[in-house]
């Protein structure tokens, strides 16, 4: 079972989010998952330049690590987004990655996969950022298994660490169990179905220009 963790902090695994992600990944490994980690401390993904070429060809023209990461994302069973709270959202590095996923989103190409999210903050608003990342999991077409967020107490330390880390390991295990059992989260159906219909309609409407995406939907067959 392949789990891809995408770490949005420029501090990589050395930072606070890395500490919390370590516990989630420990849970993944306990449940039998194989982890591959992409960190934006090393990998580079430039901001989208709105050329719309990906909609026509399925590939981005910018020269960076995006296409490699996309290939890994398309072939994993489950994935994890991790980010610190940067001004009530994710880091610019992770947001750039999300923006570059526009073609995946139009194609709802992660249907059948499962995602989880991890966040830390200096002082709060964790639920907003966790909620935003879970929403991105859904617009990619995947089901969200859940998320964890916490303010920090110091460098790589958290208030109430024992229950927090237990919850983090449980999230990693739940991600793997959800994949193994092909779990269904019915409370996400209304959004997923409506968004799917919207994207399918959008691509049909733009079919003459967005040929890659139109062909992708034709190949899906539904
Ligand atoms: C540019 C920047 C913006 C931040 N914005 C917020 C914020 O809006 N709210 C908050 O609670 N913490 C904020 N923080 C604090 C980080 O979210 C917090 O220190 C986090 O744990 C850092 O994670 P890392 O060590 O994995 O990079 C910000 C930090 C930076 C560097």
PDB file of C-alpha atoms and ligand atoms in Angstrom:
ATOM      1  CA  UNK A   1       0.000   0.000   0.000  1.00  0.00           C
ATOM      2  CA  UNK A   2       1.661   3.189  -1.234  1.00  0.00           C
ATOM      3  CA  UNK A   3       1.229   6.355   0.812  1.00  0.00           C
ATOM      4  CA  UNK A   4       2.622   9.622  -0.528  1.00  0.00           C
ATOM      5  CA  UNK A   5       3.224  12.351   2.062  1.00  0.00           C
ATOM      6  CA  UNK A   6       3.583  15.884   0.686  1.00  0.00           C
ATOM      7  CA  UNK A   7       5.196  18.207   3.206  1.00  0.00           C
ATOM      8  CA  UNK A   8       4.525  21.886   2.542  1.00  0.00           C
ATOM      9  CA  UNK A   9       6.803  23.453   5.145  1.00  0.00           C
ATOM     10  CA  UNK A  10      10.087  25.014   4.023  1.00  0.00           C
ATOM     11  CA  UNK A  11      11.480  23.445   7.221  1.00  0.00           C
ATOM     12  CA  UNK A  12      10.706  19.980   5.874  1.00  0.00           C
ATOM     13  CA  UNK A  13      10.706  17.221   8.480  1.00  0.00           C
ATOM     14  CA  UNK A  14      12.924  19.281  10.820  1.00  0.00           C
ATOM     15  CA  UNK A  15      10.057  21.623  11.758  1.00  0.00           C
ATOM     16  CA  UNK A  16       6.953  21.428  13.917  1.00  0.00           C
ATOM     17  CA  UNK A  17       4.729  20.067  11.164  1.00  0.00           C
ATOM     18  CA  UNK A  18       7.395  17.472  10.464  1.00  0.00           C
ATOM     19  CA  UNK A  19       7.235  16.366  14.113  1.00  0.00           C
ATOM     20  CA  UNK A  20       3.463  15.843  13.937  1.00  0.00           C
ATOM     21  CA  UNK A  21       3.709  14.220  10.507  1.00  0.00           C
ATOM     22  CA  UNK A  22       6.312  11.771  11.943  1.00  0.00           C
ATOM     23  CA  UNK A  23       3.604  10.421  14.268  1.00  0.00           C
ATOM     24  CA  UNK A  24       1.061  10.097  11.441  1.00  0.00           C
ATOM     25  CA  UNK A  25       3.642   8.251   9.334  1.00  0.00           C
ATOM     26  CA  UNK A  26       4.448   5.963  12.285  1.00  0.00           C
ATOM     27  CA  UNK A  27       0.740   5.031  12.263  1.00  0.00           C
ATOM     28  CA  UNK A  28       0.879   4.413   8.504  1.00  0.00           C
ATOM     29  CA  UNK A  29       3.854   2.072   8.911  1.00  0.00           C
ATOM     30  CA  UNK A  30       2.219   0.268  11.872  1.00  0.00           C
ATOM     31  CA  UNK A  31      -0.750  -0.429   9.586  1.00  0.00           C
ATOM     32  CA  UNK A  32       1.509  -1.826   6.853  1.00  0.00           C
ATOM     33  CA  UNK A  33       1.775   1.213   4.561  1.00  0.00           C
ATOM     34  CA  UNK A  34       4.900   2.120   2.572  1.00  0.00           C
ATOM     35  CA  UNK A  35       5.679   5.811   2.860  1.00  0.00           C
ATOM     36  CA  UNK A  36       7.205   8.038   0.235  1.00  0.00           C
ATOM     37  CA  UNK A  37       7.885  11.599   1.335  1.00  0.00           C
ATOM     38  CA  UNK A  38       8.026  14.684  -0.872  1.00  0.00           C
ATOM     39  CA  UNK A  39       9.206  17.793   0.947  1.00  0.00           C
ATOM     40  CA  UNK A  40       9.119  21.311  -0.418  1.00  0.00           C
ATOM     41  CA  UNK A  41      12.278  21.942   1.584  1.00  0.00           C
ATOM     42  CA  UNK A  42      13.967  20.143  -1.339  1.00  0.00           C
ATOM     43  CA  UNK A  43      11.459  19.759  -4.172  1.00  0.00           C
ATOM     44  CA  UNK A  44      10.569  22.841  -6.156  1.00  0.00           C
ATOM     45  CA  UNK A  45       7.148  23.625  -7.637  1.00  0.00           C
ATOM     46  CA  UNK A  46       6.742  27.026  -9.274  1.00  0.00           C
ATOM     47  CA  UNK A  47       3.477  29.001  -9.216  1.00  0.00           C
ATOM     48  CA  UNK A  48       0.981  28.362 -12.050  1.00  0.00           C
ATOM     49  CA  UNK A  49       1.284  30.902 -14.894  1.00  0.00           C
ATOM     50  CA  UNK A  50      -2.281  30.329 -16.159  1.00  0.00           C
ATOM     51  CA  UNK A  51      -1.254  29.238 -19.682  1.00  0.00           C
ATOM     52  CA  UNK A  52      -3.965  26.500 -19.728  1.00  0.00           C
ATOM     53  CA  UNK A  53      -1.623  24.149 -21.617  1.00  0.00           C
ATOM     54  CA  UNK A  54      -2.171  21.337 -19.066  1.00  0.00           C
ATOM     55  CA  UNK A  55      -5.873  21.257 -19.963  1.00  0.00           C
ATOM     56  CA  UNK A  56      -4.924  20.604 -23.588  1.00  0.00           C
ATOM     57  CA  UNK A  57      -1.953  18.261 -23.173  1.00  0.00           C
ATOM     58  CA  UNK A  58      -2.147  16.859 -19.642  1.00  0.00           C
ATOM     59  CA  UNK A  59       1.334  18.205 -18.895  1.00  0.00           C
ATOM     60  CA  UNK A  60       2.686  21.417 -17.430  1.00  0.00           C
ATOM     61  CA  UNK A  61       5.265  23.365 -19.401  1.00  0.00           C
ATOM     62  CA  UNK A  62       7.107  24.730 -16.341  1.00  0.00           C
ATOM     63  CA  UNK A  63      10.433  23.031 -15.673  1.00  0.00           C
ATOM     64  CA  UNK A  64      10.463  21.875 -12.057  1.00  0.00           C
ATOM     65  CA  UNK A  65       9.521  18.864  -9.920  1.00  0.00           C
ATOM     66  CA  UNK A  66       5.750  19.031 -10.472  1.00  0.00           C
ATOM     67  CA  UNK A  67       5.343  16.340 -13.114  1.00  0.00           C
ATOM     68  CA  UNK A  68       7.382  13.831 -11.055  1.00  0.00           C
ATOM     69  CA  UNK A  69       5.273  14.523  -7.965  1.00  0.00           C
ATOM     70  CA  UNK A  70       2.079  14.281 -10.043  1.00  0.00           C
ATOM     71  CA  UNK A  71       3.140  10.854 -11.330  1.00  0.00           C
ATOM     72  CA  UNK A  72       3.684   9.665  -7.740  1.00  0.00           C
ATOM     73  CA  UNK A  73       0.328  11.117  -6.663  1.00  0.00           C
ATOM     74  CA  UNK A  74      -1.492   9.411  -9.526  1.00  0.00           C
ATOM     75  CA  UNK A  75       0.031   6.032  -8.648  1.00  0.00           C
ATOM     76  CA  UNK A  76      -0.309   6.074  -4.824  1.00  0.00           C
ATOM     77  CA  UNK A  77      -3.169   4.486  -2.876  1.00  0.00           C
ATOM     78  CA  UNK A  78      -3.384   7.266  -0.326  1.00  0.00           C
ATOM     79  CA  UNK A  79      -1.775  10.617   0.298  1.00  0.00           C
ATOM     80  CA  UNK A  80      -1.137  13.115   3.090  1.00  0.00           C
ATOM     81  CA  UNK A  81      -0.912  16.888   2.807  1.00  0.00           C
ATOM     82  CA  UNK A  82       1.033  18.548   5.640  1.00  0.00           C
ATOM     83  CA  UNK A  83       1.462  22.284   6.165  1.00  0.00           C
ATOM     84  CA  UNK A  84       2.011  24.906   8.819  1.00  0.00           C
ATOM     85  CA  UNK A  85      -0.592  27.639   9.099  1.00  0.00           C
ATOM     86  CA  UNK A  86       0.739  30.593   7.104  1.00  0.00           C
ATOM     87  CA  UNK A  87      -1.667  33.551   7.504  1.00  0.00           C
ATOM     88  CA  UNK A  88      -4.752  31.352   7.825  1.00  0.00           C
ATOM     89  CA  UNK A  89      -3.850  29.097   4.925  1.00  0.00           C
ATOM     90  CA  UNK A  90      -1.178  26.671   3.741  1.00  0.00           C
ATOM     91  CA  UNK A  91       2.367  27.679   2.782  1.00  0.00           C
ATOM     92  CA  UNK A  92       2.916  29.336  -0.597  1.00  0.00           C
ATOM     93  CA  UNK A  93       4.870  26.223  -1.617  1.00  0.00           C
ATOM     94  CA  UNK A  94       1.908  23.904  -1.004  1.00  0.00           C
ATOM     95  CA  UNK A  95      -0.566  26.391  -2.507  1.00  0.00           C
ATOM     96  CA  UNK A  96       1.580  26.533  -5.658  1.00  0.00           C
ATOM     97  CA  UNK A  97       1.366  22.741  -5.811  1.00  0.00           C
ATOM     98  CA  UNK A  98      -2.439  22.817  -5.360  1.00  0.00           C
ATOM     99  CA  UNK A  99      -2.782  25.398  -8.150  1.00  0.00           C
ATOM    100  CA  UNK A 100      -0.692  23.260 -10.472  1.00  0.00           C
ATOM    101  CA  UNK A 101      -3.187  20.404  -9.879  1.00  0.00           C
ATOM    102  CA  UNK A 102      -5.932  22.175 -11.880  1.00  0.00           C
ATOM    103  CA  UNK A 103      -5.904  19.488 -14.594  1.00  0.00           C
ATOM    104  CA  UNK A 104      -6.136  16.690 -11.988  1.00  0.00           C
ATOM    105  CA  UNK A 105      -9.064  18.566 -10.436  1.00  0.00           C
ATOM    106  CA  UNK A 106     -10.896  19.037 -13.762  1.00  0.00           C
ATOM    107  CA  UNK A 107     -10.480  15.297 -14.352  1.00  0.00           C
ATOM    108  CA  UNK A 108     -11.294  14.344 -10.722  1.00  0.00           C
ATOM    109  CA  UNK A 109      -8.320  12.103 -11.346  1.00  0.00           C
ATOM    110  CA  UNK A 110      -7.776  10.952  -7.747  1.00  0.00           C
ATOM    111  CA  UNK A 111     -11.169   9.216  -7.555  1.00  0.00           C
ATOM    112  CA  UNK A 112     -10.823   6.002  -5.559  1.00  0.00           C
ATOM    113  CA  UNK A 113      -7.936   7.305  -3.442  1.00  0.00           C
ATOM    114  CA  UNK A 114      -7.930   8.492   0.157  1.00  0.00           C
ATOM    115  CA  UNK A 115      -6.298  11.550   1.720  1.00  0.00           C
ATOM    116  CA  UNK A 116      -5.446  12.830   5.192  1.00  0.00           C
ATOM    117  CA  UNK A 117      -4.141  16.222   6.311  1.00  0.00           C
ATOM    118  CA  UNK A 118      -1.741  17.493   8.990  1.00  0.00           C
ATOM    119  CA  UNK A 119      -1.307  21.083  10.213  1.00  0.00           C
ATOM    120  CA  UNK A 120       0.485  23.058  12.924  1.00  0.00           C
ATOM    121  CA  UNK A 121       0.246  26.697  13.919  1.00  0.00           C
ATOM    122  CA  UNK A 122       1.881  29.233  16.177  1.00  0.00           C
ATOM    123  CA  UNK A 123      -1.373  30.086  17.892  1.00  0.00           C
ATOM    124  CA  UNK A 124      -4.492  28.544  16.361  1.00  0.00           C
ATOM    125  CA  UNK A 125      -7.044  28.687  13.568  1.00  0.00           C
ATOM    126  CA  UNK A 126      -6.024  25.074  13.001  1.00  0.00           C
ATOM    127  CA  UNK A 127      -9.539  23.989  12.013  1.00  0.00           C
ATOM    128  CA  UNK A 128      -9.672  26.510   9.141  1.00  0.00           C
ATOM    129  CA  UNK A 129      -6.448  25.265   7.570  1.00  0.00           C
ATOM    130  CA  UNK A 130      -7.258  21.594   8.212  1.00  0.00           C
ATOM    131  CA  UNK A 131     -10.695  22.197   6.649  1.00  0.00           C
ATOM    132  CA  UNK A 132      -9.155  23.879   3.610  1.00  0.00           C
ATOM    133  CA  UNK A 133      -6.743  20.992   2.978  1.00  0.00           C
ATOM    134  CA  UNK A 134      -9.544  18.424   3.416  1.00  0.00           C
ATOM    135  CA  UNK A 135     -11.519  20.368   0.817  1.00  0.00           C
ATOM    136  CA  UNK A 136      -8.574  20.133  -1.586  1.00  0.00           C
ATOM    137  CA  UNK A 137      -8.510  16.349  -0.993  1.00  0.00           C
ATOM    138  CA  UNK A 138     -12.169  16.265  -2.094  1.00  0.00           C
ATOM    139  CA  UNK A 139     -11.794  18.501  -5.164  1.00  0.00           C
ATOM    140  CA  UNK A 140      -9.020  16.191  -6.374  1.00  0.00           C
ATOM    141  CA  UNK A 141     -11.707  13.500  -6.288  1.00  0.00           C
ATOM    142  CA  UNK A 142     -10.433  11.586  -3.236  1.00  0.00           C
ATOM    143  CA  UNK A 143     -12.258  10.849   0.004  1.00  0.00           C
ATOM    144  CA  UNK A 144     -10.924  12.534   3.130  1.00  0.00           C
ATOM    145  CA  UNK A 145     -10.138  10.180   6.002  1.00  0.00           C
ATOM    146  CA  UNK A 146      -9.593  13.071   8.412  1.00  0.00           C
ATOM    147  CA  UNK A 147      -7.114  15.595   9.637  1.00  0.00           C
ATOM    148  CA  UNK A 148      -5.128  16.713  12.627  1.00  0.00           C
ATOM    149  CA  UNK A 149      -4.011  20.201  13.599  1.00  0.00           C
ATOM    150  CA  UNK A 150      -2.419  21.721  16.666  1.00  0.00           C
ATOM    151  CA  UNK A 151      -0.792  24.874  17.924  1.00  0.00           C
ATOM    152  CA  UNK A 152       2.775  24.404  19.095  1.00  0.00           C
ATOM    153  CA  UNK A 153       4.159  24.795  22.612  1.00  0.00           C
ATOM    154  CA  UNK A 154       7.752  25.331  21.483  1.00  0.00           C
ATOM    155  CA  UNK A 155      10.208  24.030  18.943  1.00  0.00           C
ATOM    156  CA  UNK A 156       8.863  20.630  17.787  1.00  0.00           C
ATOM    157  CA  UNK A 157       6.747  20.363  20.927  1.00  0.00           C
ATOM    158  CA  UNK A 158       2.995  20.589  21.508  1.00  0.00           C
ATOM    159  CA  UNK A 159       0.596  21.034  24.412  1.00  0.00           C
ATOM    160  CA  UNK A 160      -0.914  17.677  25.490  1.00  0.00           C
ATOM    161  CA  UNK A 161       1.479  15.690  23.344  1.00  0.00           C
ATOM    162  CA  UNK A 162       0.426  12.229  24.454  1.00  0.00           C
ATOM    163  CA  UNK A 163      -3.216  12.404  23.239  1.00  0.00           C
ATOM    164  CA  UNK A 164      -2.199  14.457  20.195  1.00  0.00           C
ATOM    165  CA  UNK A 165       0.394  11.929  19.069  1.00  0.00           C
ATOM    166  CA  UNK A 166      -2.015   9.042  19.743  1.00  0.00           C
ATOM    167  CA  UNK A 167      -4.575  10.794  17.508  1.00  0.00           C
ATOM    168  CA  UNK A 168      -1.891  11.376  14.857  1.00  0.00           C
ATOM    169  CA  UNK A 169      -0.850   7.698  14.789  1.00  0.00           C
ATOM    170  CA  UNK A 170      -4.517   6.725  14.649  1.00  0.00           C
ATOM    171  CA  UNK A 171      -4.993   8.997  11.607  1.00  0.00           C
ATOM    172  CA  UNK A 172      -2.132   7.223   9.823  1.00  0.00           C
ATOM    173  CA  UNK A 173      -3.647   3.848  10.648  1.00  0.00           C
ATOM    174  CA  UNK A 174      -7.120   4.967   9.582  1.00  0.00           C
ATOM    175  CA  UNK A 175      -5.746   6.079   6.222  1.00  0.00           C
ATOM    176  CA  UNK A 176      -4.378   2.585   5.606  1.00  0.00           C
ATOM    177  CA  UNK A 177      -7.492   0.841   6.951  1.00  0.00           C
ATOM    178  CA  UNK A 178      -9.705   3.005   4.735  1.00  0.00           C
ATOM    179  CA  UNK A 179      -7.689   1.946   1.688  1.00  0.00           C
ATOM    180  CA  UNK A 180      -7.644  -1.741   2.671  1.00  0.00           C
ATOM    181  CA  UNK A 181     -11.402  -1.813   3.378  1.00  0.00           C
ATOM    182  CA  UNK A 182     -12.324   0.558   0.499  1.00  0.00           C
ATOM    183  CA  UNK A 183     -14.226   2.630   3.039  1.00  0.00           C
ATOM    184  CA  UNK A 184     -17.006   4.935   2.007  1.00  0.00           C
ATOM    185  CA  UNK A 185     -17.596   8.264   3.756  1.00  0.00           C
ATOM    186  CA  UNK A 186     -21.270   8.962   2.892  1.00  0.00           C
ATOM    187  CA  UNK A 187     -21.212  12.456   4.395  1.00  0.00           C
ATOM    188  CA  UNK A 188     -18.836  13.490   1.584  1.00  0.00           C
ATOM    189  CA  UNK A 189     -21.075  12.133  -1.199  1.00  0.00           C
ATOM    190  CA  UNK A 190     -23.182  15.257  -1.718  1.00  0.00           C
ATOM    191  CA  UNK A 191     -20.143  17.470  -2.298  1.00  0.00           C
ATOM    192  CA  UNK A 192     -18.169  14.901  -4.304  1.00  0.00           C
ATOM    193  CA  UNK A 193     -21.101  14.114  -6.608  1.00  0.00           C
ATOM    194  CA  UNK A 194     -22.007  17.770  -7.186  1.00  0.00           C
ATOM    195  CA  UNK A 195     -18.385  18.775  -7.816  1.00  0.00           C
ATOM    196  CA  UNK A 196     -17.870  15.817 -10.152  1.00  0.00           C
ATOM    197  CA  UNK A 197     -20.923  16.816 -12.201  1.00  0.00           C
ATOM    198  CA  UNK A 198     -19.684  20.426 -12.308  1.00  0.00           C
ATOM    199  CA  UNK A 199     -16.207  19.461 -13.550  1.00  0.00           C
ATOM    200  CA  UNK A 200     -17.591  17.018 -16.107  1.00  0.00           C
ATOM    201  CA  UNK A 201     -19.916  19.733 -17.408  1.00  0.00           C
ATOM    202  CA  UNK A 202     -17.140  22.317 -17.495  1.00  0.00           C
ATOM    203  CA  UNK A 203     -14.823  20.060 -19.491  1.00  0.00           C
ATOM    204  CA  UNK A 204     -17.639  19.136 -21.892  1.00  0.00           C
ATOM    205  CA  UNK A 205     -18.359  22.829 -22.417  1.00  0.00           C
ATOM    206  CA  UNK A 206     -14.656  23.547 -23.168  1.00  0.00           C
ATOM    207  CA  UNK A 207     -14.111  20.290 -25.091  1.00  0.00           C
ATOM    208  CA  UNK A 208     -12.703  21.959 -28.228  1.00  0.00           C
ATOM    209  CA  UNK A 209      -9.895  23.636 -26.250  1.00  0.00           C
ATOM    210  CA  UNK A 210      -9.334  21.264 -23.326  1.00  0.00           C
ATOM    211  CA  UNK A 211      -8.791  18.187 -25.439  1.00  0.00           C
ATOM    212  CA  UNK A 212      -6.708  16.190 -22.949  1.00  0.00           C
ATOM    213  CA  UNK A 213      -9.311  16.627 -20.229  1.00  0.00           C
ATOM    214  CA  UNK A 214     -12.188  15.827 -22.604  1.00  0.00           C
ATOM    215  CA  UNK A 215     -10.446  12.633 -23.745  1.00  0.00           C
ATOM    216  CA  UNK A 216      -9.777  11.737 -20.090  1.00  0.00           C
ATOM    217  CA  UNK A 217     -13.490  11.995 -19.261  1.00  0.00           C
ATOM    218  CA  UNK A 218     -14.404  10.035 -22.403  1.00  0.00           C
ATOM    219  CA  UNK A 219     -12.032   7.270 -21.317  1.00  0.00           C
ATOM    220  CA  UNK A 220     -13.582   7.223 -17.844  1.00  0.00           C
ATOM    221  CA  UNK A 221     -16.837   6.305 -19.554  1.00  0.00           C
ATOM    222  CA  UNK A 222     -19.197   7.790 -16.963  1.00  0.00           C
TER     223      UNK A 222
HETATM  224  C1  LIG B   1       5.204  33.281   7.181  1.00  0.00           C
HETATM  225  C2  LIG B   1       4.580  32.669   8.407  1.00  0.00           C
HETATM  226  C3  LIG B   1       3.225  32.887   8.634  1.00  0.00           C
HETATM  227  C4  LIG B   1       2.610  32.346   9.747  1.00  0.00           C
HETATM  228  N1  LIG B   1       1.277  32.590   9.965  1.00  0.00           N
HETATM  229  C5  LIG B   1       0.664  32.093  11.062  1.00  0.00           C
HETATM  230  C6  LIG B   1      -0.719  32.350  11.303  1.00  0.00           C
HETATM  231  O1  LIG B   1      -1.393  33.041  10.555  1.00  0.00           O
HETATM  232  N2  LIG B   1      -1.280  31.821  12.411  1.00  0.00           N
HETATM  233  C7  LIG B   1      -0.560  31.041  13.279  1.00  0.00           C
HETATM  234  O2  LIG B   1      -1.118  30.588  14.264  1.00  0.00           O
HETATM  235  N3  LIG B   1       0.751  30.772  13.079  1.00  0.00           N
HETATM  236  C8  LIG B   1       1.384  31.264  11.986  1.00  0.00           C
HETATM  237  N4  LIG B   1       2.718  31.006  11.760  1.00  0.00           N
HETATM  238  C9  LIG B   1       3.435  30.083  12.671  1.00  0.00           C
HETATM  239  C10 LIG B   1       3.563  28.671  12.070  1.00  0.00           C
HETATM  240  O3  LIG B   1       2.317  28.195  11.611  1.00  0.00           O
HETATM  241  C11 LIG B   1       4.068  27.683  13.129  1.00  0.00           C
HETATM  242  O4  LIG B   1       5.256  28.138  13.714  1.00  0.00           O
HETATM  243  C12 LIG B   1       4.252  26.294  12.510  1.00  0.00           C
HETATM  244  O5  LIG B   1       4.271  25.335  13.538  1.00  0.00           O
HETATM  245  C13 LIG B   1       5.561  26.189  11.710  1.00  0.00           C
HETATM  246  O6  LIG B   1       5.680  24.886  11.196  1.00  0.00           O
HETATM  247  P1  LIG B   1       7.043  24.314  10.612  1.00  0.00           P
HETATM  248  O7  LIG B   1       8.051  24.344  11.727  1.00  0.00           O
HETATM  249  O8  LIG B   1       6.703  22.944  10.186  1.00  0.00           O
HETATM  250  O9  LIG B   1       7.429  25.180   9.462  1.00  0.00           O
HETATM  251  C14 LIG B   1       3.356  31.547  10.661  1.00  0.00           C
HETATM  252  C15 LIG B   1       4.725  31.333  10.411  1.00  0.00           C
HETATM  253  C16 LIG B   1       5.335  31.880   9.301  1.00  0.00           C
HETATM  254  C17 LIG B   1       6.806  31.643   9.053  1.00  0.00           C
END
